[in-house]
Amino acid sequence: MKSKDSDAPETVALLSKQQDVESNGNKQGNSGSESQKPYMFGLGLTTIVIGYYALCSSTMLVINKVAIYKLPCPIFVLCCQLFCSAAIVAGANHVGLLQAEVTEWAKLKKFIWVVVGFLGTIFANIKVLQHANVETFITFRSSTPLILSVCDYLFLGRMLPSARSWGALLVLLGGSLGYVMSDSDFRVDAYVWLFLWYCFFTFDTVYVKHMCDTVKMTNWSRVYYTNAIALVPLALSLPILGEHKKLERVQWTPDVVGPLVLSCVVGLCMSHSAYLLRDTVSATLFTIVGILCKIITVVINVLIWDKHATPTGIMFLLVCVLAGTFYEQSPKRSQSNSNSQQQQG
């Protein structure tokens, strides 16, 4: 039987074990679980996937911020990222460097809603970065696990969080509210886009996790489907939104092209690593990991950018990150019931 993904030797081994990791359902799991067995350099499967995603996620936000600052055409920037991701996957599949299934209408229909959530999340993300600083976005993201933990229970078969995890999530929310009160760049239009992003992000996270659990395909195929389908409506919106007129006035100097190219490369890695991590952990833990790795984003942002928050705002951000370290992934209800029956027996 073939492994779930055969894109590259490392990815083959990773994905061939992912169903075991998901069935364990708890990051603390048994010490003998596949997710905790040393895989590379003494690190477990889940740790490696988290590290891959964290590297991409922690840099992508700042790279996008710089790219949009240098080239103030966010839809065009996103179109470039989507086109490059889809084209690279298609080309690499054609020459045999990775495996991506051919387009099937049955799967294509299910991916339409993935694209709706993806496009909505990305577009609102870019608009937020246009109107607010990076820390504002990160801190609002820190409150999403409260909603996602309930969605995990209602739609994805997880248990509700433990008392410790609820406490961590509430501290995350408190840190977010504290940041809003101390925001050095409060703007109403920014928070409207943040609210829209919040709605799209919640839907996208839950639905994509459902897709990973129910629609079996390689992760490179998921990357191709998402980026290729999303490119069509976004490219059609370029003339409608008038960005083609802005592009006519752009001077394509290296300091404009460089961040754009870099954002395309990191965007491909971000898309692939995100699907790997979604396949490995719950929707809530996926979001927690994204929040925790953003501390690297804050460090980079403070070092290279003058558009960051006040010291008080950064303090509240660190409170959010610290609270996230105390969160424990809830097990699947079926696993929890099985453990209870074994203990009673």
Short mmCIF file of N, CA, C and O in Angstrom, two decimals, residues 206-323:
data_model
loop_
_atom_site.label_atom_id
_atom_site.label_comp_id
_atom_site.label_asym_id
_atom_site.label_seq_id
_atom_site.Cartn_x
_atom_site.Cartn_y
_atom_site.Cartn_z
N VAL A 206 -11.61 25.00 10.35
CA VAL A 206 -12.45 23.84 10.65
C VAL A 206 -12.74 23.03 9.39
O VAL A 206 -12.62 21.80 9.39
N TYR A 207 -13.08 23.71 8.31
CA TYR A 207 -13.46 22.99 7.09
C TYR A 207 -12.26 22.29 6.46
O TYR A 207 -12.38 21.15 5.98
N VAL A 208 -11.09 22.94 6.46
CA VAL A 208 -9.91 22.30 5.87
C VAL A 208 -9.50 21.08 6.68
O VAL A 208 -9.09 20.06 6.12
N LYS A 209 -9.61 21.15 8.01
CA LYS A 209 -9.31 19.99 8.83
C LYS A 209 -10.27 18.85 8.49
O LYS A 209 -9.87 17.68 8.39
N HIS A 210 -11.54 19.17 8.29
CA HIS A 210 -12.53 18.18 7.87
C HIS A 210 -12.14 17.56 6.53
O HIS A 210 -12.24 16.34 6.34
N MET A 211 -11.67 18.39 5.60
CA MET A 211 -11.25 17.90 4.29
C MET A 211 -10.04 16.97 4.40
O MET A 211 -9.97 15.95 3.73
N CYS A 212 -9.09 17.34 5.25
CA CYS A 212 -7.91 16.49 5.43
C CYS A 212 -8.28 15.12 5.99
O CYS A 212 -7.64 14.12 5.68
N ASP A 213 -9.32 15.09 6.83
CA ASP A 213 -9.74 13.84 7.45
C ASP A 213 -10.57 12.97 6.51
O ASP A 213 -10.57 11.74 6.64
N THR A 214 -11.30 13.59 5.58
CA THR A 214 -12.26 12.84 4.79
C THR A 214 -11.89 12.67 3.32
O THR A 214 -12.34 11.72 2.68
N VAL A 215 -11.12 13.58 2.75
CA VAL A 215 -10.73 13.49 1.33
C VAL A 215 -9.26 13.13 1.26
O VAL A 215 -8.38 13.94 1.58
N LYS A 216 -8.97 11.91 0.85
CA LYS A 216 -7.61 11.41 0.86
C LYS A 216 -6.88 11.79 -0.43
O LYS A 216 -7.29 11.42 -1.53
N MET A 217 -5.81 12.53 -0.28
CA MET A 217 -4.96 12.90 -1.41
C MET A 217 -3.61 13.34 -0.85
O MET A 217 -3.47 13.56 0.36
N THR A 218 -2.61 13.46 -1.71
CA THR A 218 -1.31 13.92 -1.25
C THR A 218 -1.41 15.40 -0.87
O THR A 218 -2.26 16.13 -1.38
N ASN A 219 -0.54 15.85 0.00
CA ASN A 219 -0.57 17.25 0.42
C ASN A 219 -0.15 18.19 -0.71
O ASN A 219 -0.62 19.32 -0.77
N TRP A 220 0.71 17.73 -1.60
CA TRP A 220 1.05 18.55 -2.76
C TRP A 220 -0.18 18.74 -3.65
O TRP A 220 -0.35 19.79 -4.28
N SER A 221 -1.04 17.73 -3.72
CA SER A 221 -2.29 17.88 -4.48
C SER A 221 -3.18 18.94 -3.84
O SER A 221 -3.80 19.74 -4.54
N ARG A 222 -3.24 18.93 -2.52
CA ARG A 222 -4.03 19.95 -1.82
C ARG A 222 -3.47 21.35 -2.10
O ARG A 222 -4.23 22.30 -2.28
N VAL A 223 -2.16 21.46 -2.11
CA VAL A 223 -1.53 22.75 -2.41
C VAL A 223 -1.92 23.20 -3.82
O VAL A 223 -2.28 24.36 -4.05
N TYR A 224 -1.86 22.26 -4.78
CA TYR A 224 -2.18 22.61 -6.17
C TYR A 224 -3.64 23.01 -6.31
O TYR A 224 -3.96 24.03 -6.93
N TYR A 225 -4.55 22.19 -5.78
CA TYR A 225 -5.98 22.48 -5.88
C TYR A 225 -6.28 23.86 -5.31
O TYR A 225 -6.96 24.68 -5.94
N THR A 226 -5.80 24.12 -4.10
CA THR A 226 -6.14 25.37 -3.42
C THR A 226 -5.64 26.58 -4.20
O THR A 226 -6.38 27.53 -4.44
N ASN A 227 -4.37 26.55 -4.58
CA ASN A 227 -3.78 27.72 -5.24
C ASN A 227 -4.29 27.91 -6.67
O ASN A 227 -4.55 29.05 -7.09
N ALA A 228 -4.46 26.83 -7.42
CA ALA A 228 -4.91 26.94 -8.80
C ALA A 228 -6.35 27.44 -8.89
O ALA A 228 -6.68 28.31 -9.71
N ILE A 229 -7.22 26.89 -8.05
CA ILE A 229 -8.63 27.30 -8.09
C ILE A 229 -8.77 28.73 -7.60
O ILE A 229 -9.53 29.53 -8.17
N ALA A 230 -8.04 29.08 -6.55
CA ALA A 230 -8.16 30.43 -5.98
C ALA A 230 -7.63 31.50 -6.94
O ALA A 230 -8.07 32.65 -6.89
N LEU A 231 -6.69 31.13 -7.80
CA LEU A 231 -6.09 32.10 -8.71
C LEU A 231 -7.10 32.68 -9.70
O LEU A 231 -7.03 33.86 -10.05
N VAL A 232 -8.06 31.85 -10.14
CA VAL A 232 -8.99 32.27 -11.19
C VAL A 232 -9.83 33.49 -10.77
O VAL A 232 -9.78 34.54 -11.43
N PRO A 233 -10.60 33.42 -9.67
CA PRO A 233 -11.40 34.60 -9.32
C PRO A 233 -10.56 35.80 -8.90
O PRO A 233 -10.94 36.95 -9.13
N LEU A 234 -9.40 35.52 -8.33
CA LEU A 234 -8.55 36.62 -7.88
C LEU A 234 -7.95 37.37 -9.06
O LEU A 234 -7.89 38.61 -9.05
N ALA A 235 -7.53 36.64 -10.09
CA ALA A 235 -6.97 37.28 -11.28
C ALA A 235 -8.04 38.12 -11.99
O ALA A 235 -7.75 39.20 -12.51
N LEU A 236 -9.28 37.63 -12.00
CA LEU A 236 -10.36 38.37 -12.64
C LEU A 236 -10.69 39.66 -11.90
O LEU A 236 -11.22 40.61 -12.48
N SER A 237 -10.37 39.69 -10.60
CA SER A 237 -10.70 40.88 -9.80
C SER A 237 -9.67 42.00 -9.96
O SER A 237 -9.93 43.14 -9.55
N LEU A 238 -8.52 41.71 -10.55
CA LEU A 238 -7.47 42.73 -10.70
C LEU A 238 -7.96 43.97 -11.44
O LEU A 238 -7.83 45.09 -10.94
N PRO A 239 -8.55 43.83 -12.64
CA PRO A 239 -9.02 45.05 -13.33
C PRO A 239 -10.22 45.68 -12.63
O PRO A 239 -10.40 46.90 -12.70
N ILE A 240 -11.04 44.87 -11.98
CA ILE A 240 -12.23 45.41 -11.30
C ILE A 240 -11.81 46.34 -10.17
O ILE A 240 -12.41 47.40 -9.95
N LEU A 241 -10.77 45.95 -9.43
CA LEU A 241 -10.29 46.74 -8.30
C LEU A 241 -9.32 47.83 -8.71
O LEU A 241 -8.86 48.62 -7.87
N GLY A 242 -8.97 47.88 -9.99
CA GLY A 242 -8.14 48.96 -10.50
C GLY A 242 -6.66 48.84 -10.20
O GLY A 242 -5.92 49.82 -10.37
N GLU A 243 -6.18 47.65 -9.80
CA GLU A 243 -4.76 47.52 -9.49
C GLU A 243 -3.89 47.55 -10.74
O GLU A 243 -2.69 47.83 -10.66
N HIS A 244 -4.49 47.26 -11.91
CA HIS A 244 -3.69 47.30 -13.14
C HIS A 244 -3.18 48.72 -13.42
O HIS A 244 -2.11 48.90 -14.00
N LYS A 245 -3.93 49.73 -12.96
CA LYS A 245 -3.48 51.12 -13.15
C LYS A 245 -2.29 51.43 -12.23
O LYS A 245 -1.36 52.13 -12.63
N LYS A 246 -2.33 50.88 -11.02
CA LYS A 246 -1.20 51.06 -10.11
C LYS A 246 0.04 50.37 -10.64
O LYS A 246 1.16 50.89 -10.51
N LEU A 247 -0.15 49.19 -11.23
CA LEU A 247 0.99 48.43 -11.74
C LEU A 247 1.70 49.16 -12.88
O LEU A 247 2.91 49.01 -13.07
N GLU A 248 0.95 49.95 -13.65
CA GLU A 248 1.56 50.71 -14.74
C GLU A 248 2.54 51.76 -14.24
O GLU A 248 3.46 52.15 -14.97
N ARG A 249 2.37 52.19 -13.00
CA ARG A 249 3.25 53.23 -12.43
C ARG A 249 4.38 52.65 -11.58
O ARG A 249 5.21 53.40 -11.06
N VAL A 250 4.41 51.34 -11.44
CA VAL A 250 5.43 50.71 -10.59
C VAL A 250 6.78 50.69 -11.30
O VAL A 250 6.86 50.38 -12.50
N GLN A 251 7.82 51.04 -10.58
CA GLN A 251 9.19 50.92 -11.08
C GLN A 251 9.77 49.62 -10.54
O GLN A 251 9.96 49.46 -9.34
N TRP A 252 10.02 48.67 -11.44
CA TRP A 252 10.41 47.32 -11.04
C TRP A 252 11.90 47.26 -10.69
O TRP A 252 12.71 46.69 -11.41
N THR A 253 12.22 47.84 -9.57
CA THR A 253 13.60 47.83 -9.07
C THR A 253 13.83 46.59 -8.23
O THR A 253 12.86 45.93 -7.80
N PRO A 254 15.09 46.23 -7.95
CA PRO A 254 15.36 45.04 -7.14
C PRO A 254 14.70 45.05 -5.77
O PRO A 254 14.30 43.99 -5.26
N ASP A 255 14.57 46.24 -5.14
CA ASP A 255 13.97 46.26 -3.81
C ASP A 255 12.45 46.08 -3.87
O ASP A 255 11.81 45.87 -2.84
N VAL A 256 11.87 46.11 -5.07
CA VAL A 256 10.45 45.78 -5.26
C VAL A 256 10.29 44.32 -5.65
O VAL A 256 9.44 43.60 -5.10
N VAL A 257 11.11 43.87 -6.59
CA VAL A 257 11.02 42.50 -7.09
C VAL A 257 11.49 41.49 -6.04
O VAL A 257 10.90 40.40 -5.90
N GLY A 258 12.53 41.83 -5.30
CA GLY A 258 13.10 40.90 -4.32
C GLY A 258 12.08 40.40 -3.30
O GLY A 258 11.89 39.18 -3.16
N PRO A 259 11.42 41.30 -2.54
CA PRO A 259 10.41 40.84 -1.58
C PRO A 259 9.26 40.07 -2.23
O PRO A 259 8.72 39.13 -1.63
N LEU A 260 8.89 40.45 -3.47
CA LEU A 260 7.81 39.75 -4.16
C LEU A 260 8.21 38.30 -4.46
O LEU A 260 7.43 37.38 -4.21
N VAL A 261 9.40 38.10 -5.00
CA VAL A 261 9.88 36.75 -5.30
C VAL A 261 10.01 35.93 -4.03
O VAL A 261 9.61 34.75 -3.96
N LEU A 262 10.56 36.54 -2.99
CA LEU A 262 10.72 35.83 -1.72
C LEU A 262 9.37 35.42 -1.14
O LEU A 262 9.22 34.31 -0.61
N SER A 263 8.38 36.28 -1.25
CA SER A 263 7.04 35.96 -0.74
C SER A 263 6.43 34.79 -1.51
O SER A 263 5.68 33.99 -0.93
N CYS A 264 6.75 34.67 -2.80
CA CYS A 264 6.23 33.55 -3.59
C CYS A 264 6.86 32.23 -3.16
O CYS A 264 6.17 31.20 -3.06
N VAL A 265 8.16 32.24 -2.91
CA VAL A 265 8.86 31.03 -2.48
C VAL A 265 8.37 30.58 -1.10
O VAL A 265 8.02 29.40 -0.89
N VAL A 266 8.33 31.51 -0.16
CA VAL A 266 7.88 31.18 1.19
C VAL A 266 6.40 30.82 1.18
O VAL A 266 5.95 29.97 1.96
N GLY A 267 5.62 31.44 0.28
CA GLY A 267 4.21 31.12 0.18
C GLY A 267 3.97 29.67 -0.20
O GLY A 267 3.05 29.03 0.33
N LEU A 268 4.77 29.13 -1.11
CA LEU A 268 4.66 27.72 -1.48
C LEU A 268 4.95 26.82 -0.28
O LEU A 268 4.20 25.88 0.01
N CYS A 269 6.05 27.11 0.42
CA CYS A 269 6.41 26.32 1.60
C CYS A 269 5.35 26.44 2.70
O CYS A 269 5.03 25.47 3.38
N MET A 270 4.80 27.65 2.84
CA MET A 270 3.77 27.87 3.85
C MET A 270 2.53 27.04 3.56
O MET A 270 1.95 26.42 4.46
N SER A 271 2.13 26.99 2.31
CA SER A 271 0.94 26.23 1.93
C SER A 271 1.14 24.74 2.20
O SER A 271 0.27 24.07 2.76
N HIS A 272 2.30 24.23 1.83
CA HIS A 272 2.58 22.80 2.04
C HIS A 272 2.71 22.45 3.51
O HIS A 272 2.14 21.46 3.99
N SER A 273 3.44 23.27 4.27
CA SER A 273 3.64 22.98 5.68
C SER A 273 2.33 23.08 6.46
O SER A 273 2.10 22.33 7.41
N ALA A 274 1.45 23.99 6.04
CA ALA A 274 0.17 24.14 6.72
C ALA A 274 -0.68 22.89 6.55
O ALA A 274 -1.32 22.42 7.51
N TYR A 275 -0.71 22.33 5.35
CA TYR A 275 -1.49 21.11 5.14
C TYR A 275 -0.88 19.93 5.90
O TYR A 275 -1.60 19.07 6.42
N LEU A 276 0.44 19.86 5.96
CA LEU A 276 1.09 18.80 6.74
C LEU A 276 0.68 18.88 8.21
O LEU A 276 0.34 17.87 8.83
N LEU A 277 0.70 20.09 8.76
CA LEU A 277 0.38 20.25 10.17
C LEU A 277 -1.10 20.02 10.44
O LEU A 277 -1.48 19.41 11.44
N ARG A 278 -1.97 20.49 9.54
CA ARG A 278 -3.41 20.25 9.71
C ARG A 278 -3.70 18.75 9.72
O ARG A 278 -4.61 18.28 10.41
N ASP A 279 -2.95 18.00 8.92
CA ASP A 279 -3.13 16.55 8.87
C ASP A 279 -2.68 15.88 10.16
O ASP A 279 -3.15 14.79 10.50
N THR A 280 -1.78 16.51 10.89
CA THR A 280 -1.14 15.87 12.04
C THR A 280 -1.83 16.17 13.36
O THR A 280 -1.86 15.32 14.24
N VAL A 281 -2.37 17.38 13.52
CA VAL A 281 -2.92 17.79 14.82
C VAL A 281 -4.35 18.32 14.66
O VAL A 281 -4.84 18.45 13.54
N SER A 282 -4.99 18.62 15.78
CA SER A 282 -6.36 19.15 15.76
C SER A 282 -6.38 20.59 15.24
O SER A 282 -5.35 21.26 15.18
N ALA A 283 -7.59 21.06 14.90
CA ALA A 283 -7.74 22.43 14.38
C ALA A 283 -7.30 23.45 15.43
O ALA A 283 -6.66 24.46 15.11
N THR A 284 -7.63 23.20 16.69
CA THR A 284 -7.27 24.15 17.75
C THR A 284 -5.77 24.18 17.97
O THR A 284 -5.17 25.26 18.06
N LEU A 285 -5.13 23.01 18.03
CA LEU A 285 -3.68 22.98 18.25
C LEU A 285 -2.94 23.57 17.06
O LEU A 285 -1.92 24.23 17.23
N PHE A 286 -3.48 23.37 15.87
CA PHE A 286 -2.88 24.00 14.68
C PHE A 286 -2.82 25.52 14.86
O PHE A 286 -1.81 26.16 14.55
N THR A 287 -3.89 26.09 15.39
CA THR A 287 -3.94 27.53 15.60
C THR A 287 -3.00 27.96 16.73
O THR A 287 -2.33 28.99 16.63
N ILE A 288 -2.94 27.16 17.80
CA ILE A 288 -2.04 27.47 18.91
C ILE A 288 -0.59 27.50 18.44
O ILE A 288 0.18 28.40 18.79
N VAL A 289 -0.21 26.54 17.62
CA VAL A 289 1.15 26.50 17.08
C VAL A 289 1.44 27.76 16.29
O VAL A 289 2.51 28.38 16.41
N GLY A 290 0.47 28.17 15.47
CA GLY A 290 0.64 29.39 14.69
C GLY A 290 0.85 30.62 15.56
O GLY A 290 1.64 31.51 15.23
N ILE A 291 0.14 30.65 16.68
CA ILE A 291 0.27 31.79 17.60
C ILE A 291 1.64 31.79 18.27
O ILE A 291 2.33 32.82 18.34
N LEU A 292 2.06 30.63 18.74
CA LEU A 292 3.33 30.56 19.48
C LEU A 292 4.53 30.90 18.60
O LEU A 292 5.46 31.58 19.04
N CYS A 293 4.51 30.45 17.35
CA CYS A 293 5.66 30.72 16.50
C CYS A 293 5.72 32.19 16.08
O CYS A 293 6.74 32.64 15.57
N LYS A 294 4.65 32.93 16.31
CA LYS A 294 4.65 34.35 15.93
C LYS A 294 5.56 35.19 16.82
O LYS A 294 5.82 36.35 16.50
N ILE A 295 6.05 34.64 17.92
CA ILE A 295 7.01 35.38 18.73
C ILE A 295 8.26 35.69 17.90
O ILE A 295 8.89 36.74 18.05
N ILE A 296 8.60 34.79 16.98
CA ILE A 296 9.73 35.04 16.08
C ILE A 296 9.40 36.21 15.15
O ILE A 296 10.26 37.04 14.85
N THR A 297 8.13 36.26 14.72
CA THR A 297 7.70 37.36 13.87
C THR A 297 7.87 38.69 14.58
O THR A 297 8.31 39.69 13.99
N VAL A 298 7.50 38.72 15.86
CA VAL A 298 7.62 39.96 16.64
C VAL A 298 9.08 40.40 16.72
O VAL A 298 9.40 41.58 16.56
N VAL A 299 9.98 39.45 16.98
CA VAL A 299 11.40 39.78 17.08
C VAL A 299 11.91 40.36 15.76
O VAL A 299 12.59 41.39 15.74
N ILE A 300 11.56 39.70 14.64
CA ILE A 300 11.98 40.19 13.33
C ILE A 300 11.39 41.57 13.06
O ILE A 300 12.07 42.48 12.56
N ASN A 301 10.12 41.72 13.39
CA ASN A 301 9.42 42.98 13.13
C ASN A 301 10.05 44.15 13.90
O ASN A 301 10.22 45.24 13.37
N VAL A 302 10.41 43.91 15.15
CA VAL A 302 11.03 44.96 15.97
C VAL A 302 12.41 45.32 15.44
O VAL A 302 12.81 46.48 15.46
N LEU A 303 13.13 44.32 14.91
CA LEU A 303 14.49 44.56 14.45
C LEU A 303 14.55 45.33 13.12
O LEU A 303 15.43 46.16 12.93
N ILE A 304 13.59 45.06 12.20
CA ILE A 304 13.73 45.63 10.85
C ILE A 304 12.66 46.65 10.51
O ILE A 304 12.74 47.30 9.48
N TRP A 305 11.66 46.85 11.39
CA TRP A 305 10.50 47.65 10.99
C TRP A 305 10.20 48.69 12.05
O TRP A 305 10.41 48.46 13.24
N ASP A 306 9.71 49.85 11.65
CA ASP A 306 9.35 50.86 12.63
C ASP A 306 7.84 50.92 12.88
O ASP A 306 7.36 51.77 13.62
N LYS A 307 7.10 49.99 12.27
CA LYS A 307 5.65 49.99 12.42
C LYS A 307 5.22 48.88 13.38
O LYS A 307 4.50 47.97 13.01
N HIS A 308 5.72 48.94 14.62
CA HIS A 308 5.32 47.93 15.60
C HIS A 308 4.69 48.60 16.82
O HIS A 308 4.64 49.81 16.93
N ALA A 309 4.22 47.79 17.74
CA ALA A 309 3.40 48.28 18.85
C ALA A 309 4.27 48.90 19.94
O ALA A 309 5.49 48.86 19.92
N THR A 310 3.55 49.45 20.94
CA THR A 310 4.22 50.03 22.10
C THR A 310 4.75 48.91 23.00
O THR A 310 4.34 47.75 22.88
N PRO A 311 5.67 49.23 23.93
CA PRO A 311 6.15 48.21 24.87
C PRO A 311 5.02 47.54 25.65
O PRO A 311 5.06 46.33 25.89
N THR A 312 4.01 48.31 26.03
CA THR A 312 2.86 47.72 26.75
C THR A 312 2.12 46.74 25.85
O THR A 312 1.73 45.64 26.30
N GLY A 313 1.94 47.10 24.59
CA GLY A 313 1.28 46.21 23.66
C GLY A 313 2.05 44.92 23.46
O GLY A 313 1.48 43.82 23.43
N ILE A 314 3.38 45.02 23.33
CA ILE A 314 4.21 43.83 23.17
C ILE A 314 4.15 42.96 24.43
O ILE A 314 4.16 41.74 24.35
N MET A 315 4.05 43.58 25.61
CA MET A 315 3.93 42.82 26.85
C MET A 315 2.66 41.96 26.83
O MET A 315 2.69 40.77 27.19
N PHE A 316 1.54 42.54 26.39
CA PHE A 316 0.31 41.77 26.30
C PHE A 316 0.44 40.65 25.27
O PHE A 316 -0.12 39.56 25.44
N LEU A 317 1.16 40.92 24.19
CA LEU A 317 1.40 39.88 23.19
C LEU A 317 2.16 38.71 23.80
O LEU A 317 1.83 37.54 23.57
N LEU A 318 3.18 38.99 24.61
CA LEU A 318 3.96 37.94 25.24
C LEU A 318 3.11 37.14 26.24
O LEU A 318 3.30 35.94 26.41
N VAL A 319 2.16 37.82 26.88
CA VAL A 319 1.22 37.12 27.77
C VAL A 319 0.42 36.09 26.97
O VAL A 319 0.22 34.96 27.41
N CYS A 320 -0.03 36.50 25.78
CA CYS A 320 -0.77 35.58 24.91
C CYS A 320 0.07 34.37 24.54
O CYS A 320 -0.39 33.22 24.58
N VAL A 321 1.31 34.62 24.15
CA VAL A 321 2.20 33.53 23.74
C VAL A 321 2.47 32.59 24.91
O VAL A 321 2.45 31.36 24.77
N LEU A 322 2.71 33.14 26.10
CA LEU A 322 2.98 32.32 27.28
C LEU A 322 1.77 31.46 27.62
O LEU A 322 1.90 30.27 27.94
N ALA A 323 0.57 32.03 27.53
CA ALA A 323 -0.64 31.26 27.83
C ALA A 323 -0.79 30.10 26.86
O ALA A 323 -1.24 29.01 27.24
#
